[in-house]
Coordinates of C-alpha atoms in Angstrom, one line a residue:
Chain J
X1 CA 77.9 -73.4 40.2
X2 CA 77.8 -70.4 42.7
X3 CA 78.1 -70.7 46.4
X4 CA 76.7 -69.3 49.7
X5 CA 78.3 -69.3 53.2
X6 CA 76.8 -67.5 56.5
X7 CA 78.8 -66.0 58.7
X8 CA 77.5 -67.6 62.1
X9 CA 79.4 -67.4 65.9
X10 CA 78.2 -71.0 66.2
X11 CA 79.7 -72.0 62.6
X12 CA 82.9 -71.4 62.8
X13 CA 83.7 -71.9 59.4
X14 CA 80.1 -70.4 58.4
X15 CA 77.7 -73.1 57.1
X16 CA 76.8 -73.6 53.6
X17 CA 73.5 -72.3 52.2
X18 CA 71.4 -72.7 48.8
X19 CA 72.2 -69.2 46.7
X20 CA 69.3 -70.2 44.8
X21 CA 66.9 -70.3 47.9
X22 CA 65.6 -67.2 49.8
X23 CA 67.5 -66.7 52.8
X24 CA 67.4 -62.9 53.7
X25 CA 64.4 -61.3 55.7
X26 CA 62.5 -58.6 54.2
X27 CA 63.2 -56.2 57.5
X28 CA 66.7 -56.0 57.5
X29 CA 67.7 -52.6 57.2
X30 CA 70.7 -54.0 54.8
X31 CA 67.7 -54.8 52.5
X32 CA 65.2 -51.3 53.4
X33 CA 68.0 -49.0 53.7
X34 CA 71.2 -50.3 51.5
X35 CA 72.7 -50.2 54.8
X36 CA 75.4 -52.7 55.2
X37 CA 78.8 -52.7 53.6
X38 CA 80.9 -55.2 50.9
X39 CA 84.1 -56.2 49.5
X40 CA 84.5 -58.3 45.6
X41 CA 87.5 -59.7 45.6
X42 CA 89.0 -62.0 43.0
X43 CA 89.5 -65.8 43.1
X44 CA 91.8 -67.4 40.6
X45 CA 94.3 -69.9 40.8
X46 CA 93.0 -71.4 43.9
X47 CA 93.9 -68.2 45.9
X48 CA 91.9 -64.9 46.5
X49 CA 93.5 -61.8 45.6
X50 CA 94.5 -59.4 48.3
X51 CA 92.6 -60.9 50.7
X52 CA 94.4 -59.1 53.6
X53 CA 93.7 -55.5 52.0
X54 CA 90.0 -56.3 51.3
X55 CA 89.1 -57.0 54.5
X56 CA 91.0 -54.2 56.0
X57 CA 88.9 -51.9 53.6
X58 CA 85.9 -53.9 54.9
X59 CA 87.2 -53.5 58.6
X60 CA 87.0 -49.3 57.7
X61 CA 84.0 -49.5 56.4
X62 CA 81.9 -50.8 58.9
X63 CA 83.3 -48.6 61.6
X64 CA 82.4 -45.3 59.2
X65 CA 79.1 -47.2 59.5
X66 CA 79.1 -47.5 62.8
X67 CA 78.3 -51.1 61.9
X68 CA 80.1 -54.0 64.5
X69 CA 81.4 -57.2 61.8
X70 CA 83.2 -60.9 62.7
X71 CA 86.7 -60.7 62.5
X72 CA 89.0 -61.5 60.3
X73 CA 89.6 -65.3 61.4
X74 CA 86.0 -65.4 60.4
X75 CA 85.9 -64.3 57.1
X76 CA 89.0 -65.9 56.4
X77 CA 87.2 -69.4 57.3
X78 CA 84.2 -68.6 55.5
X79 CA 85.7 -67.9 52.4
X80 CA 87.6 -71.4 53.0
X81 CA 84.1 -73.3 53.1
X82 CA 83.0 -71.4 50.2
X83 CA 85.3 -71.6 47.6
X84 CA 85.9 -75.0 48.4
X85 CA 82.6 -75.2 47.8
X86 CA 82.8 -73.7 44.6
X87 CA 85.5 -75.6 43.4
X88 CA 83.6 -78.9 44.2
X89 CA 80.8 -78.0 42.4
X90 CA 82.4 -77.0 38.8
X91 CA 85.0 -73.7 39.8
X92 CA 85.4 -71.1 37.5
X93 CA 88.8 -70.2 36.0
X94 CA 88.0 -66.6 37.3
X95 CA 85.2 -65.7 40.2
X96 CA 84.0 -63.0 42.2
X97 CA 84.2 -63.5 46.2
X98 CA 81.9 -61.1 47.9
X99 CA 81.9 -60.4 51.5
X100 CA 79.0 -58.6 52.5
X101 CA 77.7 -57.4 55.9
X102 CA 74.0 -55.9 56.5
X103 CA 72.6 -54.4 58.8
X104 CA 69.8 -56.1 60.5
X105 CA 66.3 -54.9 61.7
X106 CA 67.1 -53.7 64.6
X107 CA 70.5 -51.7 65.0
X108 CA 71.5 -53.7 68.4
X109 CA 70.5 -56.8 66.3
X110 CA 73.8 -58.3 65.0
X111 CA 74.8 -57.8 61.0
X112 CA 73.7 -60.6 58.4
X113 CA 77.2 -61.7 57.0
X114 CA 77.8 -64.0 54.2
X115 CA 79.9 -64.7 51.5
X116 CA 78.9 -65.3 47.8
X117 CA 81.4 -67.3 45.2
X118 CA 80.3 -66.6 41.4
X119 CA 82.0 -67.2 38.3
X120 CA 83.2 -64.0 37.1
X121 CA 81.3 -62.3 34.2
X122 CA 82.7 -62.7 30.9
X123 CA 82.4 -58.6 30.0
X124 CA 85.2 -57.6 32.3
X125 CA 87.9 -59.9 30.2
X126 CA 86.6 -58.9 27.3
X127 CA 86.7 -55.1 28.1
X128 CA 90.4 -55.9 29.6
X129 CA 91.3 -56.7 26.0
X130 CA 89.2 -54.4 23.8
X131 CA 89.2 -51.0 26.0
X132 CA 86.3 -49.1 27.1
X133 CA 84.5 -46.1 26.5
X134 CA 84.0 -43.5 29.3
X135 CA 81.5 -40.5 29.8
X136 CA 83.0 -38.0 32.4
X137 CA 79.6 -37.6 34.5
X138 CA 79.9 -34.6 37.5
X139 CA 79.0 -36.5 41.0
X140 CA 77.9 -33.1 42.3
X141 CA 80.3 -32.9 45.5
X142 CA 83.2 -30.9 45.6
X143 CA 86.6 -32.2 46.3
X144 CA 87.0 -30.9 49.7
X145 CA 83.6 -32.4 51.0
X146 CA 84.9 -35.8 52.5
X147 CA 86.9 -34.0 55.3
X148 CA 84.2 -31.4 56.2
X149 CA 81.1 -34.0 56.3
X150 CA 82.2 -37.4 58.2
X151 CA 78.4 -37.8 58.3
X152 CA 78.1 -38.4 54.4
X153 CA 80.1 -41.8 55.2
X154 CA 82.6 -41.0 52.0
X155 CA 85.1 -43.7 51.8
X156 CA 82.8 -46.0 52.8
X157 CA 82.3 -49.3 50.4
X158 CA 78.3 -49.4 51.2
X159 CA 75.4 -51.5 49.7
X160 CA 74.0 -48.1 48.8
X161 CA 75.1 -48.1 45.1
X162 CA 72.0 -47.4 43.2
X163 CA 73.4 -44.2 42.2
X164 CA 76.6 -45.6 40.9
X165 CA 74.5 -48.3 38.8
X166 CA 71.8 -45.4 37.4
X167 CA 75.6 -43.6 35.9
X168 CA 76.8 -46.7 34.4
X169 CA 73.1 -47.2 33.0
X170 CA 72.9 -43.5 32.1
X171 CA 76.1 -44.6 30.0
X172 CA 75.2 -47.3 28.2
X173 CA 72.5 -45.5 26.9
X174 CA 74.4 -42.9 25.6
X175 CA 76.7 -45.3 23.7
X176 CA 79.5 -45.9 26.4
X177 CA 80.8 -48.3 28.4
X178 CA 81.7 -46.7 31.9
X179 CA 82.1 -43.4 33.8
X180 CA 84.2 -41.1 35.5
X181 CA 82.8 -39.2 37.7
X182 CA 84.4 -35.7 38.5
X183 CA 83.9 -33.4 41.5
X184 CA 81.6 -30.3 40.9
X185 CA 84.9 -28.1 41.3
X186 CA 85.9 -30.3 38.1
X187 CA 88.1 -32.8 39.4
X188 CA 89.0 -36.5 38.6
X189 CA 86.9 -38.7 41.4
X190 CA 86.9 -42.6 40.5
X191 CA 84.3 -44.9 38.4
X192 CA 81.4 -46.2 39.8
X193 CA 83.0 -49.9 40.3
X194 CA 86.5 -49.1 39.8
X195 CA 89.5 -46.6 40.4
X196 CA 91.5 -44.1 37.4
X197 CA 95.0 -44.8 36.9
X198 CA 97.0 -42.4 35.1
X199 CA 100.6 -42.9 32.8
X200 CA 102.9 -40.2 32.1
X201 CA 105.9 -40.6 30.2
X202 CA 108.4 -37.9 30.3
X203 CA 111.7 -38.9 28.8
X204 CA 113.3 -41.8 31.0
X205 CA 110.4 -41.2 33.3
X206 CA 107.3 -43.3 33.6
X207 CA 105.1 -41.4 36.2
X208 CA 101.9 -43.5 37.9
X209 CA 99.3 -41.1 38.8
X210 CA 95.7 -41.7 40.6
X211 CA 93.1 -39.4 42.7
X212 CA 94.1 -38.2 45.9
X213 CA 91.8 -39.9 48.1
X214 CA 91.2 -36.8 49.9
X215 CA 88.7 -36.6 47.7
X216 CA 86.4 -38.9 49.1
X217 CA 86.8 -41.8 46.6
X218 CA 87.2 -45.6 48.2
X219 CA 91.0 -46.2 48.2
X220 CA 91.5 -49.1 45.5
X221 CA 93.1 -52.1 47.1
X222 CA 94.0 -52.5 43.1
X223 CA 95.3 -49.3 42.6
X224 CA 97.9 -49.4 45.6
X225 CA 98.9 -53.0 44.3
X226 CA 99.7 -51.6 41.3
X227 CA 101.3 -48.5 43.0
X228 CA 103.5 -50.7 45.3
X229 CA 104.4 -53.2 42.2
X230 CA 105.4 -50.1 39.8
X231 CA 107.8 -48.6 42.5
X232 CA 109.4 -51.2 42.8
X233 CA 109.9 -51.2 38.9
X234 CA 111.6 -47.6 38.8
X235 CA 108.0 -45.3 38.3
X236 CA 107.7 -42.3 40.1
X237 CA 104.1 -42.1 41.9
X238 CA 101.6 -39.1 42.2
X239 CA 98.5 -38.4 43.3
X240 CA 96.3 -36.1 42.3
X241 CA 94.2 -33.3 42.1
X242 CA 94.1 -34.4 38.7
X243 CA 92.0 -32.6 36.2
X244 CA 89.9 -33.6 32.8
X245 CA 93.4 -32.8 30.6
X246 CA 95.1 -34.5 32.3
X247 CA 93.8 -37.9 31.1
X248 CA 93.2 -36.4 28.0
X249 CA 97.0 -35.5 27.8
X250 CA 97.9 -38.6 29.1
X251 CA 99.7 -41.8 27.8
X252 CA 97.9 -44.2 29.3
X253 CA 94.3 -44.2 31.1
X254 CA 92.8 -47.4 32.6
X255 CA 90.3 -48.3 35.0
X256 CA 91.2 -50.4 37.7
X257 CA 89.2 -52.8 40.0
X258 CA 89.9 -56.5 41.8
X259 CA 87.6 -58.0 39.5
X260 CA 88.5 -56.4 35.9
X261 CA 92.1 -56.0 36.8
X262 CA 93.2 -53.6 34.6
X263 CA 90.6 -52.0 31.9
X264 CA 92.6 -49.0 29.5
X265 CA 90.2 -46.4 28.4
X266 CA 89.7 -46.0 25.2
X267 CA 87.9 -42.8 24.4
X268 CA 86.5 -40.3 27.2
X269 CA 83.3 -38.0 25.4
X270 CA 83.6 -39.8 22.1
X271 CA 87.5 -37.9 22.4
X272 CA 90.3 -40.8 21.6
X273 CA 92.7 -41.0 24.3
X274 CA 96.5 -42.1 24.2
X275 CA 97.6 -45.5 25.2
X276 CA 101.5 -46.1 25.0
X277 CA 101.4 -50.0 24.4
X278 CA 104.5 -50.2 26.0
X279 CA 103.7 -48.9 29.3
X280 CA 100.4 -50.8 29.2
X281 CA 102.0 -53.9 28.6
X282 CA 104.1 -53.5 31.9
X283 CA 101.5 -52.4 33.8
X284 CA 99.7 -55.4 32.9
X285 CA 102.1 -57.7 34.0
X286 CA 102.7 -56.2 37.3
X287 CA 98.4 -56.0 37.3
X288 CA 98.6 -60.0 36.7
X289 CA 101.3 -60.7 39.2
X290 CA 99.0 -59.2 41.8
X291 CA 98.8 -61.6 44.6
Chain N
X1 CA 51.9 -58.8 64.5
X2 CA 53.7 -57.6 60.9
X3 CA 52.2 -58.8 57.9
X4 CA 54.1 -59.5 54.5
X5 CA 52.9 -59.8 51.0
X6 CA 54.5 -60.7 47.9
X7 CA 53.0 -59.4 44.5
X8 CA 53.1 -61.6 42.1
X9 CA 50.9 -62.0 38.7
X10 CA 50.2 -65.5 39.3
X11 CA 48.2 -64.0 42.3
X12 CA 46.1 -61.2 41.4
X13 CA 45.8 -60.1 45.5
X14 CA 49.6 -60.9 46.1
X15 CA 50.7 -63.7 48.7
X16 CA 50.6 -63.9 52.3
X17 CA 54.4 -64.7 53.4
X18 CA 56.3 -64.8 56.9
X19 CA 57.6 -61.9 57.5
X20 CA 60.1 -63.6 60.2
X21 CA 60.9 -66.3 57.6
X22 CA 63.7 -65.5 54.8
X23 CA 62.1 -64.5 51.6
X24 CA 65.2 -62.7 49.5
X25 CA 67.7 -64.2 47.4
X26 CA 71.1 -62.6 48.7
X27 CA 72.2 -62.0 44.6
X28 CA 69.3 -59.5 43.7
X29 CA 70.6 -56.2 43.5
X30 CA 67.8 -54.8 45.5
X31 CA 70.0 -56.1 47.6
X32 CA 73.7 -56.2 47.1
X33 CA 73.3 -52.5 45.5
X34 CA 71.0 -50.6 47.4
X35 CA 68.9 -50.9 43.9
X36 CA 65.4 -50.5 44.8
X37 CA 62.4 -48.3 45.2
X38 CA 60.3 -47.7 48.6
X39 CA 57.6 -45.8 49.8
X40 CA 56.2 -45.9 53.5
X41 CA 52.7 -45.1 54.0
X42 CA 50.7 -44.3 57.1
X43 CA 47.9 -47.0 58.3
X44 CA 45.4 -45.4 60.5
X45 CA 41.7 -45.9 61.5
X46 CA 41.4 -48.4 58.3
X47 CA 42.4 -46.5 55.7
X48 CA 45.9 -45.8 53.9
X49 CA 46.3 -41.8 53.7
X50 CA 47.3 -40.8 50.4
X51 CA 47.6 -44.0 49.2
X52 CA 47.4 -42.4 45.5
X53 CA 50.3 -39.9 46.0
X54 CA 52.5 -42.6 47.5
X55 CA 51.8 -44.8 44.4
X56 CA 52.7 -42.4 41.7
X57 CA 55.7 -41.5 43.5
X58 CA 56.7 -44.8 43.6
X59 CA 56.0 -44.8 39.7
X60 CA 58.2 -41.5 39.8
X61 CA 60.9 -43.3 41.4
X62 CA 60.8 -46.3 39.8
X63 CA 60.8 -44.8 36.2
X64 CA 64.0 -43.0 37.4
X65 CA 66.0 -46.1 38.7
X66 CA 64.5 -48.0 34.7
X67 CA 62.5 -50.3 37.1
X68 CA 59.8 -51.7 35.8
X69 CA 56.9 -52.7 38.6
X70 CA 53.7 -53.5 38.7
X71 CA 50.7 -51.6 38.2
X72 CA 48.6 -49.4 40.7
X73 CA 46.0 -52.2 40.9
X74 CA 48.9 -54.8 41.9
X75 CA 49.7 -52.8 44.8
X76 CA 46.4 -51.8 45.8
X77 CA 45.5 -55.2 45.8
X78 CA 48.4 -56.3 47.9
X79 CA 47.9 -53.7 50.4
X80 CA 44.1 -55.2 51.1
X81 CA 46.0 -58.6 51.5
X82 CA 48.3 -57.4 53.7
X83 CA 46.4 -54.8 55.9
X84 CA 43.4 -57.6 56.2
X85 CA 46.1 -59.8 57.8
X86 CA 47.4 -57.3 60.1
X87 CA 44.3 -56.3 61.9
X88 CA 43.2 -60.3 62.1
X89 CA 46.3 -60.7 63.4
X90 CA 45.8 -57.9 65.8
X91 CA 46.5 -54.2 64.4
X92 CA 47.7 -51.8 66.0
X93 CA 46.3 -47.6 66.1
X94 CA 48.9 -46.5 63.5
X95 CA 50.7 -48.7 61.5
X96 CA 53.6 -48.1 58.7
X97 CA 53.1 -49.8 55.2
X98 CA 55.8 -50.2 53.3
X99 CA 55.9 -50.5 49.4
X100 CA 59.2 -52.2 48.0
X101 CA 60.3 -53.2 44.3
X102 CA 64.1 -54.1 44.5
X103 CA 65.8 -55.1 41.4
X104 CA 66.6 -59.0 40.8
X105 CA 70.0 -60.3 40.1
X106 CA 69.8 -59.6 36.4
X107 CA 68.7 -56.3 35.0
X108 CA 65.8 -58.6 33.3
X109 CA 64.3 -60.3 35.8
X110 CA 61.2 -59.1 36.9
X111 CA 61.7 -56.5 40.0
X112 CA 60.9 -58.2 43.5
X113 CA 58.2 -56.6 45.3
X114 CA 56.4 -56.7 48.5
X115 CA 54.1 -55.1 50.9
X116 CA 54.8 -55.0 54.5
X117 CA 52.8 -53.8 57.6
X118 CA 54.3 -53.4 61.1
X119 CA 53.0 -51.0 63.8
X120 CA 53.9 -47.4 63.6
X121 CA 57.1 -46.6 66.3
X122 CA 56.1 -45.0 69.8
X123 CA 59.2 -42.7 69.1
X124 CA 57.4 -40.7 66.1
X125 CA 54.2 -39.8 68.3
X126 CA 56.3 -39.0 71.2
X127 CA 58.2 -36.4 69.2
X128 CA 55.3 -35.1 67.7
X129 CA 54.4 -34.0 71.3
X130 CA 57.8 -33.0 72.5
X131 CA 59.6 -31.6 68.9
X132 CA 63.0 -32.3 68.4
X133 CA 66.4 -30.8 67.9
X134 CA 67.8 -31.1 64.3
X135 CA 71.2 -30.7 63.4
X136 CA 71.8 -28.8 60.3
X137 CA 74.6 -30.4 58.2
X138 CA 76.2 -30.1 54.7
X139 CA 74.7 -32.7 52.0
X140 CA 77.5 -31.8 49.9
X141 CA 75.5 -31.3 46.5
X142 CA 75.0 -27.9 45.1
X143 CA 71.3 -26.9 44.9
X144 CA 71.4 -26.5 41.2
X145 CA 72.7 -30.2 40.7
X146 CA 69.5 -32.2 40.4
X147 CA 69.0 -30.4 36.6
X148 CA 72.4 -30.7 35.3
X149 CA 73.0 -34.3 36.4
X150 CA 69.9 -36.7 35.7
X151 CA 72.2 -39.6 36.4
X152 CA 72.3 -39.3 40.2
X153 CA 68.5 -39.7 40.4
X154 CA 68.3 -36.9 42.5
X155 CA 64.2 -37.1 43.5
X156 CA 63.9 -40.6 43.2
X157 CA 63.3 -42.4 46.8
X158 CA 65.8 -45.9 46.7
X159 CA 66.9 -48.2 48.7
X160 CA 70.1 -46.5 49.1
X161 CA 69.6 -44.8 52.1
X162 CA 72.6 -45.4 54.1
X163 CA 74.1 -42.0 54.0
X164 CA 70.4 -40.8 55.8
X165 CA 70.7 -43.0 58.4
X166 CA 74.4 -42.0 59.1
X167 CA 73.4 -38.8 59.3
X168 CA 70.4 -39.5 61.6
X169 CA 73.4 -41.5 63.5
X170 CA 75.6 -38.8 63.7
X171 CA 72.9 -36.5 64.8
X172 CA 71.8 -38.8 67.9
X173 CA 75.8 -39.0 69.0
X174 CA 76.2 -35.2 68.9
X175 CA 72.9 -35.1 71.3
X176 CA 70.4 -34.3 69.1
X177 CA 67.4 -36.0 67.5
X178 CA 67.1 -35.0 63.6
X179 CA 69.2 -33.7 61.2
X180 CA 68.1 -30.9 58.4
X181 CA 70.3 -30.9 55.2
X182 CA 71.4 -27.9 53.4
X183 CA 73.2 -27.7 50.1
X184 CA 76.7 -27.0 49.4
X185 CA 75.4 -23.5 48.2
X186 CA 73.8 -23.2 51.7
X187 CA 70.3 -23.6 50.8
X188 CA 68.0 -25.4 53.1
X189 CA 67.1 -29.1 51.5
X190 CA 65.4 -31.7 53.5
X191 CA 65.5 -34.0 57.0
X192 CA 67.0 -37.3 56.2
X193 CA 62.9 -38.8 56.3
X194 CA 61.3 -35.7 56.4
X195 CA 60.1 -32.6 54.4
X196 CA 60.6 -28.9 56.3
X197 CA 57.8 -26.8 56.5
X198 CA 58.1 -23.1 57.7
X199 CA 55.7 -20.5 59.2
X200 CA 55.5 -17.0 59.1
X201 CA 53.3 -14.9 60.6
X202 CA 52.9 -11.4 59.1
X203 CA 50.0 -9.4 60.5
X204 CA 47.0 -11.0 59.1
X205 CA 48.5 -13.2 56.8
X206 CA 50.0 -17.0 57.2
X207 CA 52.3 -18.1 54.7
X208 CA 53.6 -21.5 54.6
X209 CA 57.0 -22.3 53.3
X210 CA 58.8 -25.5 52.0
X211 CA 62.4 -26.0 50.3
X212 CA 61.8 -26.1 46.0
X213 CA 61.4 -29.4 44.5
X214 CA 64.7 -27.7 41.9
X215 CA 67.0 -29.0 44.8
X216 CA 66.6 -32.3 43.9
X217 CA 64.5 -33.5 47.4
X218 CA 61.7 -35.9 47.3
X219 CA 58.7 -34.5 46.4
X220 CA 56.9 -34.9 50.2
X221 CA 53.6 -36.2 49.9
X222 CA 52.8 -34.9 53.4
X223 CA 54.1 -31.5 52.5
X224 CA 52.1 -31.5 49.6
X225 CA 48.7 -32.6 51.3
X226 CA 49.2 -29.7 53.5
X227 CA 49.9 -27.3 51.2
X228 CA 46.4 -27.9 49.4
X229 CA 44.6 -28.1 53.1
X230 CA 46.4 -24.5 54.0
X231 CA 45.6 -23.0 50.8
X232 CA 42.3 -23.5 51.0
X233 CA 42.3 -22.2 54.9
X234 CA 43.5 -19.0 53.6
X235 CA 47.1 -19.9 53.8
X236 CA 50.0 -17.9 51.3
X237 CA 52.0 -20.3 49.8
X238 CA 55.7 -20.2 49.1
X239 CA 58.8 -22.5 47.8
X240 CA 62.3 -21.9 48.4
X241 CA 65.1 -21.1 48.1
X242 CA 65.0 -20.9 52.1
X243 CA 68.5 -20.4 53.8
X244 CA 69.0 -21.1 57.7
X245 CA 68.6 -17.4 58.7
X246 CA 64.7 -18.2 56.9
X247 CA 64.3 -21.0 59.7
X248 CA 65.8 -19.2 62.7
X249 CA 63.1 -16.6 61.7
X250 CA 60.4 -18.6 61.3
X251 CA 57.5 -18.6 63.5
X252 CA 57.4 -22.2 63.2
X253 CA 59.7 -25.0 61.5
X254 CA 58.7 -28.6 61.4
X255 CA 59.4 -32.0 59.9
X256 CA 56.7 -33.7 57.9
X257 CA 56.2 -37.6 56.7
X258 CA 54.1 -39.8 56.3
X259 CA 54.6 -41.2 59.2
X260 CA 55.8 -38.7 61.8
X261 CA 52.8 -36.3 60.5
X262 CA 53.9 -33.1 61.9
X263 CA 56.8 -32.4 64.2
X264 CA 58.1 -28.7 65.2
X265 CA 61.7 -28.1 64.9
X266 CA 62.7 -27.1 69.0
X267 CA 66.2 -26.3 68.6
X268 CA 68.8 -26.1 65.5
X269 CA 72.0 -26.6 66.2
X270 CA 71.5 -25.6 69.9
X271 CA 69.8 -22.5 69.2
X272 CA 66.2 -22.5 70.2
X273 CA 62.9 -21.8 67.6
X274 CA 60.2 -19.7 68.0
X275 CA 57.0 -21.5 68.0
X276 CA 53.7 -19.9 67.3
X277 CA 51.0 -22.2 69.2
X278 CA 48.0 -20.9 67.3
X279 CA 49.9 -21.8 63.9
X280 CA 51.1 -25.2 65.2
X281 CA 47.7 -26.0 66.3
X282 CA 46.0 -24.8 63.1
X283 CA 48.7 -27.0 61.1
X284 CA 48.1 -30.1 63.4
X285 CA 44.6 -30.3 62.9
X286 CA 45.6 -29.7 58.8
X287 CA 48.2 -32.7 59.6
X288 CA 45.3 -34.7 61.3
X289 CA 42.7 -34.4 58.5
X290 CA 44.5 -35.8 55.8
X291 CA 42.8 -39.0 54.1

């Protein structure tokens, strides 16, 4: 059902493992520390989605983290053994490739890579469809932090996500589905697992809007997909500061990520938002055609 | 050499397990999200000091991330298992035990949890002798956040620790040993392991100093077991707000943990720190005494 490969220098296409078995030791500082750093990456139709750009992201990463990973031939192969795996052993018409590196005990040791194959979870497409609701939830920095603290490690797609988990729990049990976090000076940052796309229509203009990632939010390999797809289909791009009214003001708000593809936003604070069924339609076919 | 033990009801004392062996599934989110709960605990002459006070921080923390774990008894248990082990195996003078629940791959499994005991690092008793220079650096939240934004878990001690150990990074590649956070308001917070403690000397009267739990730090056990040892030594107590002219001031600054016990500030940012020897012996011995 779900697959396991290691990353191994004598493996060259990593070697198969039992996802159901232990296989991590308890002194890794990937497991004590959350330090390490990932990548989720969509598989469907035989092919993984933006491969190149998630390991790219991955490559960045690790060097904020000061953390030394295989290259990309490796991955690349490992990914091969492991999907192929996956497909032998029952596929899934969507799942979620992880590539994850961790630090090991000591920090001269090299990282722990693997790659895990699971079948998607059935919530995303079903959110996809339906919309979600969103609390806006402060995430206490202010928007100018990321360039004056490189030691924070902003930008940086780390194991360390306990925080973002605790906000979508804190969500769900206030009657929502998701967040999106704004800076303490009260602007629009990302979601915990995904990035905010913004539509504007103004006359003949349909205007694509997103965070600035000066921000300190991880650049979304979906986002600029979408950005690259929709200027070649006539929108004008921006990005932000972008404020609280803004999405409220909006036409269109969705949250975006390689594994839900593109989620609108129904409602932000119980408030209903906008959505222009004409520009989500497009947007979702140049979301689909992502390759 | 290191012991490992595994808590589990079907084994009221836990279970001894290798701790050079793999033992984690790579899907728990302990794992894959940083989503976890830890305290570190000093072993020493046969006994764990403040074994309590660890323990119901871990509750602390654990209520915080919605973990449930297993009861004092479990761990204390576990911790007999596991220190038993250790000195059989050989001991060591001081030794670190670690308490970890990490959450399973679904938000319904039970949480994985474990005891592990390796010998202390030379590196913490060295500095004890010699001090350290600290680097202070921005931690990017305001020091009013902790209140207004329960979903950040601000207090709660997880596995997500990365961002402490890049700053603990940074600090050793900009040639120094430590790093001391202070809010985006510029109040002093806490070391990335540590607790500060500050002296003043003011004719006849001591008073000991330490950062306001309001910030948002971890409540430091060692801080805390030194506060009640000073106080009844005819200490003056005091909490924060402290600001880095406070430190610079001081007649003492140190970091405190469990495990480093008690370790004077030399130089911040460069600048070198007075350091009272009478107060920093007095202290010490405090430090030493605690069961």
């Amino acid at each position: 059902m779900s697959s396991l490969v290691f990353l191994d220098p004598a493996y060259p296409a990593g070697y198969l493992a039992d996802i159901a078995a232990p296989q991590l030791p308890v002194t890794a500082q990937g497991v004590t520390r959350g330090d390490g750093v990932f990548e989720s990456m969509l598989y469907t139709n035989q092919a993984v989605r933006k491969f190149e750009a998630h390991l790219a992201r991955l490559a960045t990463s690790a060097e904020l983290a000061d953390l030394v990973i295989p290259d990309a031939r490796s991955w690349y192969a490992a990914v091969d053994t492991a999907v192929a795996d996956f497909d032998a052993t029952g596929g899934a018409e969507e799942a979620v490739v992880k590539l994850i590196a961790a630090r090991g005990e000591h920090d001269e040791d090299p990282a722990i890579c693997w790659v895990t194959v699971t079948p998607a979870p059935a919530l995303g497409k079903e959110q996809r469809e339906t919309g979600v609701d969103v609390l806006l939830l402060d995430r206490g920095y202010d928007s100018k932090l990321a360039e004056r603290a490189p030691w924070l490690m902003m930008g940086a797609k780390t194991l360390s996500y306990s925080v973002n988990m605790a906000a979508l729990r804190y969500a769900r049990k206030h009657g929502a589905h998701d967040v999106i976090f704004t800076s303490a000076d009260g602007i629009v940052l990302e979601a915990p697992t995904s990035t905010v796309l913004v539509a504007q229509r103004d006359g003949e203009t349909k205007r694509l809007l997103t965070p600035m990632l000066e921000t300190g939010i991880l650049p979304g390999t979906t986002q600029s997909a979408i950005f690259d797809a929709a200027a070649q289909n006539g929108w004008e791009l921006g990005y932000g500061p972008l404020r609280p009214e803004d999405l409220y003001q909006a036409d269109g708000v969705w949250l975006v990520s390689s594994i839900r593809l593109l989620t609108p936003v129904r409602t932000i604070d119980a408030k209903p938002l906008r959505l222009d069924a004409e520009l989500h339609d497009e947007l979702s076919a140049l979301s689909d055609a992502i390759r």
